[in-house]
PDB file of C-alpha atoms and ligand atoms in Angstrom:
ATOM      1  CA  MET N 262     -18.183   6.355   7.172  1.00 95.00           C
ATOM      2  CA  ARG N 263     -15.578   4.531   5.102  1.00 97.00           C
ATOM      3  CA  LEU N 264     -13.151   6.697   3.367  1.00 98.00           C
ATOM      4  CA  ILE N 265      -9.734   6.714   1.665  1.00 98.00           C
ATOM      5  CA  LEU N 266      -7.154   9.467   1.913  1.00 98.00           C
ATOM      6  CA  LEU N 267      -5.142   9.544  -1.175  1.00 98.00           C
ATOM      7  CA  GLY N 268      -2.045  11.600  -1.925  1.00 97.00           C
ATOM      8  CA  PRO N 269       1.756  11.385  -2.189  1.00 96.00           C
ATOM      9  CA  PRO N 270       3.936  10.822   0.908  1.00 93.00           C
ATOM     10  CA  GLY N 271       4.121  14.009   2.936  1.00 90.00           C
ATOM     11  CA  ALA N 272       0.790  15.352   1.681  1.00 94.00           C
ATOM     12  CA  GLY N 273      -0.669  15.336   5.177  1.00 93.00           C
ATOM     13  CA  LYS N 274      -2.693  12.175   5.096  1.00 96.00           C
ATOM     14  CA  GLY N 275      -1.673  10.990   8.497  1.00 95.00           C
ATOM     15  CA  THR N 276      -2.374  14.405  10.084  1.00 95.00           C
ATOM     16  CA  GLN N 277      -5.886  14.604   8.526  1.00 98.00           C
ATOM     17  CA  ALA N 278      -6.579  11.018   9.341  1.00 98.00           C
ATOM     18  CA  GLN N 279      -5.841  11.769  13.002  1.00 97.00           C
ATOM     19  CA  ARG N 280      -8.390  14.542  12.906  1.00 97.00           C
ATOM     20  CA  LEU N 281     -11.017  12.288  11.377  1.00 97.00           C
ATOM     21  CA  VAL N 282     -10.329   9.860  14.191  1.00 97.00           C
ATOM     22  CA  GLU N 283     -10.865  12.609  16.776  1.00 96.00           C
ATOM     23  CA  ARG N 284     -13.936  14.085  15.221  1.00 95.00           C
ATOM     24  CA  HIS N 285     -15.755  10.973  14.102  1.00 96.00           C
ATOM     25  CA  GLY N 286     -14.563   8.266  16.409  1.00 95.00           C
ATOM     26  CA  ILE N 287     -13.560   6.011  13.483  1.00 96.00           C
ATOM     27  CA  PRO N 288     -10.167   4.206  13.500  1.00 98.00           C
ATOM     28  CA  GLN N 289      -7.234   5.267  11.228  1.00 98.00           C
ATOM     29  CA  LEU N 290      -5.966   2.330   9.245  1.00 98.00           C
ATOM     30  CA  SER N 291      -2.515   3.267   8.248  1.00 98.00           C
ATOM     31  CA  THR N 292      -0.632   0.403   6.527  1.00 98.00           C
ATOM     32  CA  GLY N 293       2.576   2.333   6.994  1.00 97.00           C
ATOM     33  CA  ASP N 294       1.996   2.378  10.817  1.00 96.00           C
ATOM     34  CA  MET N 295       0.949  -1.356  10.774  1.00 97.00           C
ATOM     35  CA  LEU N 296       4.078  -2.288   8.799  1.00 98.00           C
ATOM     36  CA  ARG N 297       6.382  -0.284  11.079  1.00 96.00           C
ATOM     37  CA  ALA N 298       4.804  -2.026  14.111  1.00 97.00           C
ATOM     38  CA  ALA N 299       5.517  -5.371  12.277  1.00 97.00           C
ATOM     39  CA  VAL N 300       9.137  -4.346  11.750  1.00 97.00           C
ATOM     40  CA  ALA N 301       9.501  -3.190  15.352  1.00 96.00           C
ATOM     41  CA  ASN N 302       8.011  -6.438  16.654  1.00 97.00           C
ATOM     42  CA  GLY N 303      10.240  -8.552  14.374  1.00 97.00           C
ATOM     43  CA  THR N 304       7.300 -10.530  12.898  1.00 97.00           C
ATOM     44  CA  GLU N 305       7.557 -12.527   9.628  1.00 96.00           C
ATOM     45  CA  VAL N 306       5.670  -9.688   7.840  1.00 95.00           C
ATOM     46  CA  GLY N 307       8.076  -7.240   9.368  1.00 97.00           C
ATOM     47  CA  LYS N 308      11.109  -9.153   8.237  1.00 96.00           C
ATOM     48  CA  LYS N 309       9.838  -9.197   4.692  1.00 95.00           C
ATOM     49  CA  ALA N 310       8.860  -5.570   4.664  1.00 97.00           C
ATOM     50  CA  LYS N 311      11.863  -3.906   6.388  1.00 96.00           C
ATOM     51  CA  ALA N 312      14.362  -3.636   3.527  1.00 96.00           C
ATOM     52  CA  ILE N 313      11.632  -2.573   1.012  1.00 97.00           C
ATOM     53  CA  MET N 314      10.372   0.199   3.342  1.00 96.00           C
ATOM     54  CA  ASP N 315      13.931   1.360   4.145  1.00 95.00           C
ATOM     55  CA  ALA N 316      14.526   1.715   0.339  1.00 95.00           C
ATOM     56  CA  GLY N 317      11.199   3.559  -0.281  1.00 95.00           C
ATOM     57  CA  GLY N 318       9.606   0.856  -2.349  1.00 97.00           C
ATOM     58  CA  LEU N 319       6.208  -0.772  -1.994  1.00 98.00           C
ATOM     59  CA  VAL N 320       5.680  -3.825   0.147  1.00 98.00           C
ATOM     60  CA  SER N 321       3.907  -6.700  -1.804  1.00 98.00           C
ATOM     61  CA  ASP N 322       0.164  -6.359  -2.438  1.00 98.00           C
ATOM     62  CA  ASP N 323      -0.408  -9.810  -0.911  1.00 98.00           C
ATOM     63  CA  ILE N 324       1.044  -8.678   2.452  1.00 97.00           C
ATOM     64  CA  VAL N 325      -0.663  -5.344   2.766  1.00 98.00           C
ATOM     65  CA  ASN N 326      -4.057  -6.788   1.512  1.00 98.00           C
ATOM     66  CA  GLN N 327      -3.871  -9.434   4.140  1.00 97.00           C
ATOM     67  CA  ILE N 328      -3.094  -6.954   6.870  1.00 97.00           C
ATOM     68  CA  VAL N 329      -5.965  -4.778   5.958  1.00 97.00           C
ATOM     69  CA  SER N 330      -8.390  -7.602   5.534  1.00 96.00           C
ATOM     70  CA  ASP N 331      -7.518  -8.787   9.030  1.00 95.00           C
ATOM     71  CA  ARG N 332      -7.860  -5.251  10.432  1.00 96.00           C
ATOM     72  CA  ILE N 333     -11.136  -4.253   8.929  1.00 96.00           C
ATOM     73  CA  GLY N 334     -12.743  -7.426  10.415  1.00 93.00           C
ATOM     74  CA  GLU N 335     -12.088  -6.111  13.895  1.00 95.00           C
ATOM     75  CA  PRO N 336     -15.023  -4.716  15.848  1.00 96.00           C
ATOM     76  CA  ASP N 337     -13.905  -1.073  16.002  1.00 96.00           C
ATOM     77  CA  CYS N 338     -14.160  -0.955  12.190  1.00 96.00           C
ATOM     78  CA  ALA N 339     -17.819  -1.794  12.173  1.00 94.00           C
ATOM     79  CA  LYS N 340     -18.930   1.809  11.971  1.00 91.00           C
ATOM     80  CA  GLY N 341     -16.247   2.895   9.462  1.00 96.00           C
ATOM     81  CA  PHE N 342     -12.669   3.762   9.180  1.00 98.00           C
ATOM     82  CA  VAL N 343     -10.199   5.996   7.356  1.00 98.00           C
ATOM     83  CA  LEU N 344      -7.648   4.308   5.191  1.00 98.00           C
ATOM     84  CA  ASP N 345      -4.422   6.157   5.094  1.00 98.00           C
ATOM     85  CA  GLY N 346      -1.731   4.928   2.683  1.00 98.00           C
ATOM     86  CA  TYR N 347      -3.830   2.114   1.417  1.00 98.00           C
ATOM     87  CA  PRO N 348      -4.698   1.223  -1.290  1.00 98.00           C
ATOM     88  CA  ARG N 349      -1.457   2.177  -3.093  1.00 98.00           C
ATOM     89  CA  THR N 350      -1.770   0.026  -6.231  1.00 98.00           C
ATOM     90  CA  LEU N 351      -4.609  -0.907  -8.466  1.00 98.00           C
ATOM     91  CA  THR N 352      -4.377  -4.466  -7.278  1.00 98.00           C
ATOM     92  CA  GLN N 353      -4.873  -3.204  -3.769  1.00 98.00           C
ATOM     93  CA  ALA N 354      -7.808  -1.079  -4.837  1.00 98.00           C
ATOM     94  CA  ASP N 355      -9.559  -4.080  -6.397  1.00 98.00           C
ATOM     95  CA  SER N 356      -8.833  -6.089  -3.265  1.00 98.00           C
ATOM     96  CA  VAL N 357     -10.281  -3.567  -0.843  1.00 97.00           C
ATOM     97  CA  GLU N 358     -13.324  -3.255  -3.094  1.00 97.00           C
ATOM     98  CA  LYS N 359     -13.851  -6.947  -2.828  1.00 97.00           C
ATOM     99  CA  MET N 360     -13.335  -6.977   0.962  1.00 96.00           C
ATOM    100  CA  LEU N 361     -15.885  -4.207   1.470  1.00 96.00           C
ATOM    101  CA  ALA N 362     -18.407  -5.732  -1.020  1.00 95.00           C
ATOM    102  CA  GLU N 363     -18.290  -8.992   0.942  1.00 94.00           C
ATOM    103  CA  ARG N 364     -19.186  -7.039   4.093  1.00 93.00           C
ATOM    104  CA  GLY N 365     -21.896  -5.094   2.263  1.00 94.00           C
ATOM    105  CA  ALA N 366     -20.134  -1.878   3.350  1.00 94.00           C
ATOM    106  CA  PRO N 367     -18.871  -0.026   0.291  1.00 95.00           C
ATOM    107  CA  LEU N 368     -16.572   3.079   0.308  1.00 97.00           C
ATOM    108  CA  ASP N 369     -18.221   6.395   0.792  1.00 97.00           C
ATOM    109  CA  VAL N 370     -15.568   8.639  -0.590  1.00 98.00           C
ATOM    110  CA  VAL N 371     -11.917   8.905  -1.659  1.00 98.00           C
ATOM    111  CA  ILE N 372     -10.379  12.276  -0.789  1.00 98.00           C
ATOM    112  CA  GLU N 373      -7.273  13.250  -2.783  1.00 98.00           C
ATOM    113  CA  LEU N 374      -4.978  15.750  -1.023  1.00 97.00           C
ATOM    114  CA  VAL N 375      -3.744  17.693  -4.048  1.00 97.00           C
ATOM    115  CA  VAL N 376      -0.136  18.941  -3.442  1.00 95.00           C
ATOM    116  CA  ASP N 377       2.856  20.408  -5.238  1.00 91.00           C
ATOM    117  CA  ASP N 378       5.492  17.798  -5.025  1.00 84.00           C
ATOM    118  CA  LYS N 379       8.343  20.270  -5.168  1.00 82.00           C
ATOM    119  CA  ILE N 380       7.207  21.524  -1.829  1.00 86.00           C
ATOM    120  CA  LEU N 381       6.930  17.995  -0.430  1.00 87.00           C
ATOM    121  CA  VAL N 382      10.679  17.427  -0.202  1.00 85.00           C
ATOM    122  CA  SER N 383      11.045  20.371   2.141  1.00 85.00           C
ATOM    123  CA  ARG N 384       7.953  19.330   4.050  1.00 82.00           C
ATOM    124  CA  ILE N 385       9.549  15.867   4.667  1.00 84.00           C
ATOM    125  CA  ALA N 386      12.875  17.494   5.728  1.00 85.00           C
ATOM    126  CA  LYS N 387      10.890  19.568   8.223  1.00 86.00           C
ATOM    127  CA  ARG N 388       9.024  16.509   9.534  1.00 83.00           C
ATOM    128  CA  ALA N 389      12.321  14.797  10.156  1.00 85.00           C
ATOM    129  CA  ALA N 390      13.753  17.971  11.829  1.00 88.00           C
ATOM    130  CA  ASP N 391      10.628  18.408  13.978  1.00 90.00           C
ATOM    131  CA  ALA N 392      10.758  14.796  15.195  1.00 88.00           C
ATOM    132  CA  GLN N 393      14.399  15.128  16.060  1.00 89.00           C
ATOM    133  CA  ALA N 394      13.800  18.372  17.881  1.00 92.00           C
ATOM    134  CA  ALA N 395      11.018  16.729  19.929  1.00 92.00           C
ATOM    135  CA  GLY N 396      13.298  13.825  20.821  1.00 92.00           C
ATOM    136  CA  GLN N 397      11.235  11.486  18.773  1.00 90.00           C
ATOM    137  CA  PRO N 398      12.593   8.835  16.427  1.00 84.00           C
ATOM    138  CA  VAL N 399      13.163  10.012  12.901  1.00 83.00           C
ATOM    139  CA  ARG N 400      11.698   7.788  10.197  1.00 80.00           C
ATOM    140  CA  LYS N 401      14.475   6.236   8.172  1.00 82.00           C
ATOM    141  CA  ASP N 402      12.586   6.755   4.960  1.00 85.00           C
ATOM    142  CA  ASP N 403      12.255  10.547   5.579  1.00 82.00           C
ATOM    143  CA  ASN N 404      15.638  11.296   4.129  1.00 85.00           C
ATOM    144  CA  PRO N 405      15.786  12.985   0.704  1.00 83.00           C
ATOM    145  CA  ASP N 406      17.056  10.026  -1.361  1.00 87.00           C
ATOM    146  CA  VAL N 407      14.536   7.568   0.014  1.00 90.00           C
ATOM    147  CA  PHE N 408      11.823  10.250  -0.243  1.00 90.00           C
ATOM    148  CA  GLU N 409      12.583  10.694  -3.987  1.00 90.00           C
ATOM    149  CA  GLU N 410      11.994   6.885  -4.335  1.00 93.00           C
ATOM    150  CA  ARG N 411       8.827   6.999  -2.350  1.00 93.00           C
ATOM    151  CA  LEU N 412       7.600   9.836  -4.648  1.00 93.00           C
ATOM    152  CA  ARG N 413       8.552   7.764  -7.709  1.00 94.00           C
ATOM    153  CA  ALA N 414       6.596   4.802  -6.366  1.00 96.00           C
ATOM    154  CA  TYR N 415       3.634   7.064  -5.766  1.00 96.00           C
ATOM    155  CA  TYR N 416       3.517   8.294  -9.345  1.00 95.00           C
ATOM    156  CA  LYS N 417       4.105   5.032 -10.865  1.00 97.00           C
ATOM    157  CA  SER N 418       1.846   2.843  -8.849  1.00 98.00           C
ATOM    158  CA  THR N 419      -0.519   4.965  -6.780  1.00 98.00           C
ATOM    159  CA  ALA N 420      -1.412   7.999  -8.941  1.00 97.00           C
ATOM    160  CA  PRO N 421      -3.429   5.719 -11.300  1.00 98.00           C
ATOM    161  CA  LEU N 422      -5.951   5.301  -8.520  1.00 98.00           C
ATOM    162  CA  ILE N 423      -6.979   8.899  -9.119  1.00 98.00           C
ATOM    163  CA  GLY N 424      -8.443   7.956 -12.418  1.00 98.00           C
ATOM    164  CA  TYR N 425      -9.756   4.718 -11.056  1.00 98.00           C
ATOM    165  CA  TYR N 426     -11.819   6.385  -8.353  1.00 98.00           C
ATOM    166  CA  HIS N 427     -12.773   9.256 -10.518  1.00 98.00           C
ATOM    167  CA  ALA N 428     -14.381   6.776 -12.876  1.00 98.00           C
ATOM    168  CA  LYS N 429     -16.293   5.332 -10.002  1.00 97.00           C
ATOM    169  CA  GLY N 430     -17.564   8.746  -8.940  1.00 98.00           C
ATOM    170  CA  LEU N 431     -15.976   8.431  -5.559  1.00 98.00           C
ATOM    171  CA  LEU N 432     -13.087  10.904  -6.012  1.00 98.00           C
ATOM    172  CA  ARG N 433     -13.046  14.395  -4.295  1.00 98.00           C
ATOM    173  CA  GLY N 434     -10.096  16.694  -4.381  1.00 98.00           C
ATOM    174  CA  VAL N 435      -8.877  19.003  -1.549  1.00 98.00           C
ATOM    175  CA  ASP N 436      -6.125  21.531  -1.658  1.00 97.00           C
ATOM    176  CA  GLY N 437      -3.433  19.887   0.397  1.00 96.00           C
ATOM    177  CA  MET N 438      -1.241  22.991   0.279  1.00 94.00           C
ATOM    178  CA  ALA N 439      -3.652  25.035   2.311  1.00 95.00           C
ATOM    179  CA  PRO N 440      -3.063  25.464   6.103  1.00 95.00           C
ATOM    180  CA  ILE N 441      -3.701  22.232   8.047  1.00 96.00           C
ATOM    181  CA  ASP N 442      -6.962  23.623   9.619  1.00 98.00           C
ATOM    182  CA  ASP N 443      -8.329  24.702   6.330  1.00 98.00           C
ATOM    183  CA  VAL N 444      -7.640  21.218   4.814  1.00 98.00           C
ATOM    184  CA  THR N 445      -9.585  19.708   7.772  1.00 98.00           C
ATOM    185  CA  LEU N 446     -12.463  22.104   7.180  1.00 98.00           C
ATOM    186  CA  ALA N 447     -12.625  21.305   3.508  1.00 98.00           C
ATOM    187  CA  ILE N 448     -12.648  17.578   4.250  1.00 98.00           C
ATOM    188  CA  GLU N 449     -15.451  18.072   6.856  1.00 97.00           C
ATOM    189  CA  LYS N 450     -17.461  19.868   4.313  1.00 97.00           C
ATOM    190  CA  LEU N 451     -17.011  17.119   1.833  1.00 95.00           C
ATOM    191  CA  ILE N 452     -18.166  14.405   4.192  1.00 94.00           C
ATOM    192  CA  ALA N 453     -20.959  16.361   5.895  1.00 90.00           C
TER     193      ALA N 453
HETATM  194  P1  LIG J 730       3.689   5.469   4.880  1.00 72.25           P
HETATM  195  O1  LIG J 730       3.801   5.614   6.388  1.00 72.25           O
HETATM  196  O2  LIG J 730       2.199   5.368   4.394  1.00 72.25           O
HETATM  197  O3  LIG J 730       4.392   6.477   4.076  1.00 72.25           O
HETATM  198  O4  LIG J 730       4.302   4.060   4.468  1.00 72.25           O
HETATM  199  C1  LIG J 730       5.688   3.837   4.732  1.00 72.25           C
HETATM  200  C2  LIG J 730       6.231   2.702   3.823  1.00 72.25           C
HETATM  201  O5  LIG J 730       5.453   1.501   4.114  1.00 72.25           O
HETATM  202  C3  LIG J 730       5.995   2.909   2.319  1.00 72.25           C
HETATM  203  O6  LIG J 730       7.016   3.689   1.766  1.00 72.25           O
HETATM  204  C4  LIG J 730       5.972   1.482   1.842  1.00 72.25           C
HETATM  205  O7  LIG J 730       7.220   0.960   1.799  1.00 72.25           O
HETATM  206  C5  LIG J 730       5.212   0.750   2.910  1.00 72.25           C
HETATM  207  N1  LIG J 730       3.778   0.816   2.721  1.00 72.25           N
HETATM  208  C6  LIG J 730       2.761   1.410   3.426  1.00 72.25           C
HETATM  209  N2  LIG J 730       1.612   1.210   2.947  1.00 72.25           N
HETATM  210  C7  LIG J 730       1.749   0.412   1.797  1.00 72.25           C
HETATM  211  C8  LIG J 730       0.801  -0.160   0.861  1.00 72.25           C
HETATM  212  N3  LIG J 730      -0.454   0.111   0.889  1.00 72.25           N
HETATM  213  N4  LIG J 730       1.380  -0.871  -0.153  1.00 72.25           N
HETATM  214  C9  LIG J 730       2.732  -1.083  -0.215  1.00 72.25           C
HETATM  215  N5  LIG J 730       3.665  -0.603   0.665  1.00 72.25           N
HETATM  216  C10 LIG J 730       3.123   0.141   1.696  1.00 72.25           C
END
């Protein structure tokens, strides 16, 4: 199963992706996690991405397309994967379509987590507070100013993907404001 989780930052894509990993044994391909790892390891990609990520902007299509292309060629992706936070632009969507066509393994579904963005700001503040309370590192881009910028980037560059995948007949919507377990159930129903 090859699927994309689409939705603004804080919509719960990471949480639901984790559950898909547990239930279906497919890897979660989070470009945000991959980029954070690159930053932590001080790689060339990490050096290019760090300032952009800290400011809440989007890292260049070339960089993320290359990361994903390398990753989906790995053996654990042979039986599928869940893309979390990628594609984020129409250029990336075209790129992943080509990558998958070359492998003869097209996308099965794109699941949009539909959320009320006024609530997202408080969700993100909670995510930061929870991480702090658990003694975990707090993401630099989980502060209100940077979050606003991430939200702007989403509406400008990523939201057009909703129409793009709708036109392809791949888009399914799920109420992302429902309790986490209900969201999981709704996703499971869609992919059953
Ligand atoms: P995320 O963990 O998905 O919220 O991503 C954190 C940050 O990484 C984003 O705010 C972007 O700066 C960068 N990023 C992650 N995925 C992408 C992508 N597909 N395209 C561009 N930038 C990305």
